[in-house]
Amino acid sequence: MSAPRRVPLWRRPFPEPPDVLRRGPFAPGAIRPAGRSAALSARLGLWLGAAFGICLVTGLISHGIQHPPDWFVWPRRPVSLYRVTQGLHVATGLATVPLLLAKLWAVYPTLFRWPPVRNGADLLSRAALLVLVAGAVFQLASGVLNTARQYAVLGFGFPAAHYWTAWITTGALVIHIGAQATVVRRVLRESRSATPAPVDGAVVTRRAVVATVAAAAGVVTLATVGQTVRPLSKLSVLAPRRPGLGPQGLPVNRSAAGAGVVAAATRDDYRLVVAGPRPLRLGRDALAALPQHTAELPIACVEGWSATARWTGVRLRDLLAEAGVAPGADIRIESLQRSGAYRVSTLPAAFAQDPLTLVALRLNGETLDLDHGYPCRLIAPNRPGVLQTKWVAWIGAHG
């Protein structure tokens, strides 16, 4: 006769707490079901997992463009690709808000189950769940505030915090999925034959709750996605930005006054320096006298809004060639700004040599507005707006 199989240490049950502690929300019947069910929680969890997956992938794309590792390559075409990926990132994040609220409502009773923790494995799962909930709430709340440009409310560096919290939340999500995968499969299989149950005199079904949540997510999307999808702008009454509002019909995130460049940008002795074996110092009139080219390109903000405009100016590759800069060099662009996270940007060589990359002097046929980068700004295909440097002062080979 074989010896009984030993239970792993992390599976051994903890001593059950005394009943005297079972009070308040832990008391039997303290929290009424009110339409909650394991099947509803599982289905909402699947939706949330898909939404967080989309946000993670599109967010990593945006981060990779702005802080590219050596292996990262971002294409120049189609010119609106970043507009799509970042628009999807923000739209999905906003639509996830009602999903997360519904999920928290659905699982609320499990936070006060008895006993609170059953064994070591359960303790790890509960700890990961706590991190997951905290991370998800932080990501969505900070993302909404950033999209609404409430930077003072945030009080911290949003890009770094959002990036690292995304990884922490993803790790907690992986642990949670591993712990709950078997249960979710069983619950969903059983739910196919389940029937509605009367709750508080009414019939509350999983389908009714799911339909309500889907409708709420749809309303949020329609009310905000117009900042990216121009035909829906009239429906998007809650959109943080309207693509057609701003100087010359284009929004502005950072004004010339806010950047502290008004005096420097309007000086008569302004000169754009293009460093190289044959360095150039060009005033705005000299730039305007060079061959001009027009490109129709979107300006796409990391905060989700985007708009297409006609940009006219000098091809960057022509200026670099005139200054004797090697075609294979990455290019550093510096602004008249004295400070700021995006005072300097780096343009990969392929973008610098692209015929659509311009040192723009005009926008939609008019002289560039001061808030849009006068006397000249960078505009390149398929790049985030924060990297389309305004008030350009210096151009040269990176490093």
Coordinates of C-alpha atoms in Angstrom, one line a residue:
M1 CA 0.0 0.0 0.0
S2 CA 1.5 3.3 -1.1
A3 CA 2.0 6.2 1.3
P4 CA -0.5 9.0 1.2
R5 CA 0.5 11.8 -1.1
R6 CA 1.8 14.8 0.7
V7 CA 0.1 18.2 0.2
P8 CA 2.6 20.8 -1.0
L9 CA 3.3 23.4 1.6
W10 CA 1.7 26.3 -0.3
R11 CA -1.5 24.2 -0.7
R12 CA -1.8 23.4 3.0
P13 CA -4.8 25.2 4.5
F14 CA -4.2 28.1 7.0
P15 CA -6.0 27.9 10.4
E16 CA -9.5 29.4 10.0
P17 CA -9.9 32.7 11.8
P18 CA -12.2 32.8 14.8
D19 CA -15.9 33.6 14.1
V20 CA -15.7 36.6 16.3
L21 CA -13.9 38.4 13.5
R22 CA -16.7 37.7 11.0
R23 CA -18.4 41.0 11.3
G24 CA -19.4 43.9 9.0
P25 CA -18.9 43.0 5.4
F26 CA -17.5 39.6 6.4
A27 CA -20.8 38.6 8.2
P28 CA -22.9 36.0 6.4
G29 CA -25.4 37.7 4.0
A30 CA -23.9 41.1 4.5
I31 CA -23.4 41.6 0.8
R32 CA -26.4 40.7 -1.4
P33 CA -25.8 39.1 -4.8
A34 CA -27.8 41.8 -6.7
G35 CA -27.2 40.2 -10.1
R36 CA -23.6 39.3 -9.5
S37 CA -22.4 35.9 -10.6
A38 CA -19.2 34.0 -11.3
A39 CA -20.1 33.8 -15.0
L40 CA -20.6 37.6 -15.2
S41 CA -17.3 38.2 -13.6
A42 CA -15.6 35.8 -15.9
R43 CA -17.1 37.4 -19.0
L44 CA -16.2 40.9 -17.9
G45 CA -12.7 39.6 -17.1
L46 CA -12.3 38.4 -20.7
W47 CA -13.3 41.8 -22.1
L48 CA -11.0 43.6 -19.7
G49 CA -8.1 41.3 -20.6
A50 CA -8.6 42.0 -24.3
A51 CA -8.9 45.8 -23.7
F52 CA -5.7 45.8 -21.5
G53 CA -3.9 43.8 -24.1
I54 CA -4.7 46.3 -26.8
C55 CA -3.7 49.2 -24.6
L56 CA -0.4 47.4 -23.7
V57 CA 0.6 46.7 -27.3
T58 CA -0.3 50.2 -28.6
G59 CA 1.3 51.8 -25.5
L60 CA 4.5 49.9 -26.0
I61 CA 4.5 51.1 -29.7
S62 CA 4.2 54.7 -28.6
H63 CA 6.9 54.3 -25.9
G64 CA 9.2 52.5 -28.4
I65 CA 8.9 55.4 -30.9
Q66 CA 9.7 58.0 -28.2
H67 CA 12.4 56.0 -26.5
P68 CA 13.6 53.5 -29.1
P69 CA 15.8 50.6 -28.1
D70 CA 18.4 49.5 -30.6
W71 CA 16.2 46.7 -32.0
F72 CA 13.1 48.9 -32.5
V73 CA 12.2 49.9 -36.1
W74 CA 9.2 52.1 -36.8
P75 CA 8.1 52.5 -40.5
R76 CA 7.5 55.7 -42.3
R77 CA 4.5 54.5 -44.2
P78 CA 1.6 54.6 -43.9
V79 CA 1.9 58.2 -42.7
S80 CA -1.2 57.8 -40.4
L81 CA -0.2 54.5 -38.7
Y82 CA 0.8 56.2 -35.4
R83 CA -2.5 58.2 -35.6
V84 CA -4.3 54.9 -35.7
T85 CA -2.3 53.0 -33.0
Q86 CA -2.4 55.9 -30.5
G87 CA -6.0 56.8 -31.3
L88 CA -6.8 53.1 -30.6
H89 CA -4.8 53.2 -27.4
V90 CA -6.7 56.2 -26.0
A91 CA -10.1 55.2 -27.3
T92 CA -9.7 51.7 -25.8
G93 CA -8.5 53.1 -22.5
L94 CA -11.5 55.4 -22.2
A95 CA -13.9 52.6 -23.1
T96 CA -12.3 50.4 -20.5
V97 CA -13.4 52.7 -17.7
P98 CA -17.0 51.4 -17.5
L99 CA -15.7 47.8 -18.0
L100 CA -13.4 48.1 -15.0
L101 CA -16.1 49.7 -12.8
A102 CA -18.5 46.8 -13.7
K103 CA -15.8 44.2 -13.0
L104 CA -15.1 45.7 -9.6
W105 CA -18.8 45.7 -8.9
A106 CA -19.1 42.1 -9.9
V107 CA -16.2 40.8 -7.8
Y108 CA -16.8 43.1 -4.8
P109 CA -18.3 40.3 -2.7
T110 CA -15.2 38.1 -3.2
L111 CA -13.1 40.7 -1.4
F112 CA -15.0 39.8 1.8
R113 CA -15.3 36.0 1.5
W114 CA -14.6 33.8 4.5
P115 CA -11.9 32.8 5.3
P116 CA -10.1 35.8 3.6
V117 CA -7.1 33.6 2.7
R118 CA -7.2 29.8 2.5
N119 CA -3.5 28.8 1.9
G120 CA -0.2 30.1 0.6
A121 CA -1.1 29.8 -3.0
D122 CA -4.3 31.7 -2.3
L123 CA -2.3 34.4 -0.5
L124 CA -0.1 34.9 -3.6
S125 CA -3.2 35.0 -5.8
R126 CA -4.9 37.6 -3.5
A127 CA -1.8 39.7 -3.4
A128 CA -1.5 39.7 -7.2
L129 CA -5.2 40.6 -7.4
L130 CA -4.6 43.6 -5.1
V131 CA -1.7 44.8 -7.3
L132 CA -3.8 44.2 -10.4
V133 CA -6.8 46.2 -9.1
A134 CA -4.5 49.1 -7.9
G135 CA -2.5 49.1 -11.1
A136 CA -5.6 49.0 -13.3
V137 CA -7.3 51.9 -11.4
F138 CA -4.0 53.9 -11.5
Q139 CA -3.5 53.3 -15.3
L140 CA -7.1 54.4 -16.2
A141 CA -7.4 57.3 -13.8
S142 CA -4.0 58.8 -14.7
G143 CA -4.6 58.1 -18.4
V144 CA -7.9 60.0 -18.3
L145 CA -6.3 62.9 -16.5
N146 CA -3.4 63.0 -18.9
T147 CA -5.8 62.9 -21.9
A148 CA -7.7 65.8 -20.3
R149 CA -4.3 67.7 -19.9
Q150 CA -4.7 67.8 -16.1
Y151 CA -1.0 67.7 -15.6
A152 CA -1.1 69.7 -12.3
V153 CA -3.5 67.1 -10.8
L154 CA -1.1 64.3 -11.7
G155 CA 1.9 65.8 -9.9
F156 CA 4.4 63.3 -11.3
G157 CA 6.1 62.3 -14.6
F158 CA 3.2 60.6 -16.4
P159 CA 5.1 58.8 -19.2
A160 CA 7.5 56.9 -16.9
A161 CA 4.8 56.2 -14.3
H162 CA 2.4 55.0 -16.9
Y163 CA 5.0 52.8 -18.6
W164 CA 6.3 51.0 -15.5
T165 CA 2.9 50.6 -13.9
A166 CA 1.8 48.9 -17.1
W167 CA 4.4 46.3 -16.7
I168 CA 3.6 45.8 -13.0
T169 CA -0.1 45.5 -13.8
T170 CA 0.6 43.1 -16.7
G171 CA 2.7 40.8 -14.3
A172 CA -0.2 40.8 -11.8
L173 CA -2.6 40.0 -14.6
V174 CA -0.6 37.0 -15.8
I175 CA -0.5 35.6 -12.2
H176 CA -4.3 36.2 -11.9
I177 CA -5.0 34.5 -15.2
G178 CA -2.8 31.5 -14.2
A179 CA -4.7 31.2 -10.9
Q180 CA -8.2 31.6 -12.4
A181 CA -8.0 30.0 -15.9
T182 CA -9.4 26.7 -14.8
V183 CA -12.2 28.3 -12.8
V184 CA -13.1 30.7 -15.6
R185 CA -13.4 27.8 -18.2
R186 CA -15.6 25.8 -15.9
V187 CA -17.8 28.8 -15.0
L188 CA -18.3 29.8 -18.6
R189 CA -19.1 26.3 -19.7
E190 CA -21.7 25.9 -17.0
S191 CA -23.2 29.4 -17.7
R192 CA -24.4 28.3 -21.1
S193 CA -27.2 26.3 -19.6
A194 CA -27.9 28.7 -16.7
T195 CA -31.3 30.4 -16.4
P196 CA -32.1 33.9 -15.1
A197 CA -32.7 34.1 -11.3
P198 CA -35.1 36.6 -9.7
V199 CA -33.3 39.1 -7.6
D200 CA -35.1 41.7 -5.5
G201 CA -38.3 41.0 -7.4
A202 CA -36.8 41.4 -10.8
V203 CA -35.0 39.2 -13.3
V204 CA -31.4 40.2 -13.6
T205 CA -29.5 38.2 -16.1
R206 CA -25.8 38.1 -17.2
R207 CA -26.9 39.2 -20.7
A208 CA -28.7 42.3 -19.3
V209 CA -25.7 43.4 -17.3
V210 CA -23.2 42.7 -20.2
A211 CA -25.5 44.6 -22.6
T212 CA -25.6 47.6 -20.2
V213 CA -21.8 47.6 -19.8
A214 CA -21.3 47.3 -23.6
A215 CA -23.7 50.2 -24.2
A216 CA -21.9 52.3 -21.7
A217 CA -18.5 51.6 -23.3
G218 CA -20.1 52.4 -26.7
V219 CA -21.4 55.7 -25.5
V220 CA -18.1 56.6 -24.0
T221 CA -16.4 55.8 -27.3
L222 CA -18.8 57.8 -29.4
A223 CA -18.6 60.7 -27.0
T224 CA -14.8 60.9 -27.2
V225 CA -13.4 59.2 -30.4
G226 CA -14.2 62.2 -32.5
Q227 CA -10.8 63.7 -31.4
T228 CA -9.2 61.0 -33.6
V229 CA -12.0 60.1 -36.1
R230 CA -12.9 63.5 -37.6
P231 CA -16.3 62.4 -39.1
L232 CA -17.5 61.6 -35.5
S233 CA -16.3 64.9 -34.0
K234 CA -19.9 66.3 -33.8
L235 CA -21.0 63.3 -31.8
S236 CA -18.0 63.4 -29.5
V237 CA -19.3 65.9 -27.0
L238 CA -16.9 64.6 -24.2
A239 CA -13.8 64.6 -26.4
P240 CA -10.9 66.3 -24.5
R241 CA -9.8 68.0 -27.8
R242 CA -11.6 69.0 -30.9
P243 CA -9.3 68.5 -34.0
G244 CA -10.5 71.6 -35.8
L245 CA -10.2 74.1 -32.9
G246 CA -7.0 76.1 -32.5
P247 CA -4.8 78.5 -34.4
Q248 CA -5.1 77.8 -38.2
G249 CA -7.6 75.1 -37.5
L250 CA -5.2 72.8 -35.5
P251 CA -5.1 72.2 -31.8
V252 CA -2.1 73.3 -29.7
N253 CA -0.8 71.5 -26.6
R254 CA 2.1 73.8 -25.7
S255 CA 1.9 77.5 -26.7
A256 CA 4.8 79.7 -27.5
A257 CA 4.2 81.7 -24.3
G258 CA 4.0 78.5 -22.3
A259 CA 7.3 77.4 -23.8
G260 CA 8.9 80.8 -23.1
V261 CA 10.0 81.3 -26.7
V262 CA 8.0 84.3 -27.9
A263 CA 11.0 86.7 -27.8
A264 CA 13.5 84.3 -29.3
A265 CA 11.1 83.2 -32.1
T266 CA 10.2 86.7 -33.2
R267 CA 13.7 88.3 -33.2
D268 CA 14.9 89.8 -36.4
D269 CA 18.3 88.1 -36.1
Y270 CA 16.8 84.6 -35.7
R271 CA 19.0 82.0 -37.5
L272 CA 18.4 78.3 -38.0
V273 CA 21.8 76.5 -37.6
V274 CA 22.4 73.4 -39.7
A275 CA 25.6 71.9 -38.4
G276 CA 27.9 70.0 -40.8
P277 CA 31.1 70.2 -42.8
R278 CA 29.5 73.2 -44.5
P279 CA 27.4 74.7 -41.7
L280 CA 24.4 76.9 -42.6
R281 CA 22.9 79.8 -40.8
L282 CA 19.6 80.7 -42.3
G283 CA 17.1 83.3 -41.4
R284 CA 13.4 82.8 -42.2
D285 CA 13.6 84.8 -45.4
A286 CA 16.6 82.6 -46.5
L287 CA 14.6 79.5 -45.8
A288 CA 11.6 80.8 -47.7
A289 CA 13.8 81.5 -50.7
L290 CA 14.8 77.8 -51.0
P291 CA 12.8 75.3 -53.0
Q292 CA 9.5 74.8 -51.2
H293 CA 7.6 71.5 -51.0
T294 CA 4.1 70.7 -49.6
A295 CA 3.1 67.5 -47.8
E296 CA -0.3 66.5 -46.4
L297 CA 0.5 64.9 -43.0
P298 CA -1.4 64.3 -39.8
I299 CA -0.3 65.7 -36.5
A300 CA -1.0 63.0 -34.0
C301 CA -0.7 63.6 -30.2
V302 CA 0.1 61.0 -27.6
E303 CA -3.1 62.1 -25.8
G304 CA -5.2 60.7 -28.6
W305 CA -6.2 63.6 -30.8
S306 CA -5.1 64.0 -34.4
A307 CA -5.7 66.2 -37.4
T308 CA -4.4 66.3 -41.0
A309 CA -3.0 69.5 -42.4
R310 CA -1.0 70.8 -45.4
W311 CA 2.6 71.7 -44.5
T312 CA 4.9 73.7 -46.7
G313 CA 8.6 74.2 -46.3
V314 CA 12.1 73.0 -47.1
R315 CA 12.9 69.3 -47.3
L316 CA 15.2 68.4 -44.4
R317 CA 17.3 66.2 -46.6
D318 CA 18.0 69.2 -48.9
L319 CA 19.3 71.2 -45.9
L320 CA 21.4 68.3 -44.7
A321 CA 22.9 67.7 -48.1
E322 CA 23.7 71.5 -48.4
A323 CA 25.5 71.3 -45.1
G324 CA 27.4 68.2 -46.1
V325 CA 25.7 65.8 -43.5
A326 CA 26.1 62.2 -44.4
P327 CA 22.8 60.6 -45.6
G328 CA 23.1 57.7 -43.1
A329 CA 23.3 59.8 -40.0
D330 CA 20.5 60.1 -37.4
I331 CA 19.6 63.7 -36.9
R332 CA 19.3 65.8 -33.7
I333 CA 16.7 68.6 -33.7
E334 CA 16.9 71.3 -31.0
S335 CA 14.2 73.8 -30.2
L336 CA 14.5 77.4 -29.0
Q337 CA 12.9 76.2 -25.7
R338 CA 15.3 76.3 -22.8
S339 CA 13.8 73.4 -21.0
G340 CA 11.2 70.6 -21.3
A341 CA 11.2 66.9 -21.9
Y342 CA 10.7 67.4 -25.7
R343 CA 13.1 70.3 -26.3
V344 CA 15.3 67.9 -28.3
S345 CA 14.2 65.1 -30.6
T346 CA 16.2 62.6 -32.6
L347 CA 15.1 61.7 -36.1
P348 CA 16.3 58.3 -37.5
A349 CA 18.2 58.6 -40.8
A350 CA 15.5 57.0 -42.8
F351 CA 13.0 59.7 -41.6
A352 CA 15.5 62.5 -42.2
Q353 CA 16.0 61.4 -45.8
D354 CA 12.2 61.0 -46.4
P355 CA 10.9 63.4 -49.1
L356 CA 7.9 64.2 -46.8
T357 CA 10.0 65.3 -43.9
L358 CA 10.0 69.1 -43.9
V359 CA 11.3 72.1 -42.0
A360 CA 7.9 73.7 -42.3
L361 CA 7.3 77.4 -42.7
R362 CA 3.6 77.4 -43.7
L363 CA 0.5 75.6 -42.4
N364 CA -2.6 75.2 -44.6
G365 CA -1.3 77.9 -47.0
E366 CA -0.6 80.5 -44.2
T367 CA 2.5 81.6 -42.4
L368 CA 3.1 79.2 -39.5
D369 CA 1.4 80.5 -36.4
L370 CA 3.7 81.3 -33.4
D371 CA 2.0 78.6 -31.4
H372 CA 2.5 76.1 -34.2
G373 CA 6.3 76.6 -34.2
Y374 CA 7.1 79.9 -36.1
P375 CA 9.6 80.6 -37.5
C376 CA 9.9 76.9 -38.5
R377 CA 9.2 73.5 -37.2
L378 CA 9.8 69.9 -38.0
I379 CA 7.1 67.8 -39.6
A380 CA 7.7 64.1 -40.6
P381 CA 5.5 61.2 -41.5
N382 CA 4.2 58.8 -38.9
R383 CA 5.6 60.4 -35.8
P384 CA 4.1 61.5 -32.5
G385 CA 3.4 65.2 -32.2
V386 CA 5.8 65.6 -29.3
L387 CA 8.6 64.6 -31.6
Q388 CA 7.6 67.1 -34.3
T389 CA 9.8 69.8 -32.8
K390 CA 8.6 73.4 -32.8
W391 CA 10.6 76.6 -32.9
V392 CA 13.6 74.8 -34.4
A393 CA 16.9 76.4 -33.7
W394 CA 19.6 73.8 -34.5
I395 CA 19.9 70.7 -36.7
G396 CA 22.8 68.4 -36.9
A397 CA 24.1 64.8 -36.9
H398 CA 23.2 63.0 -33.6
G399 CA 26.2 62.2 -31.5

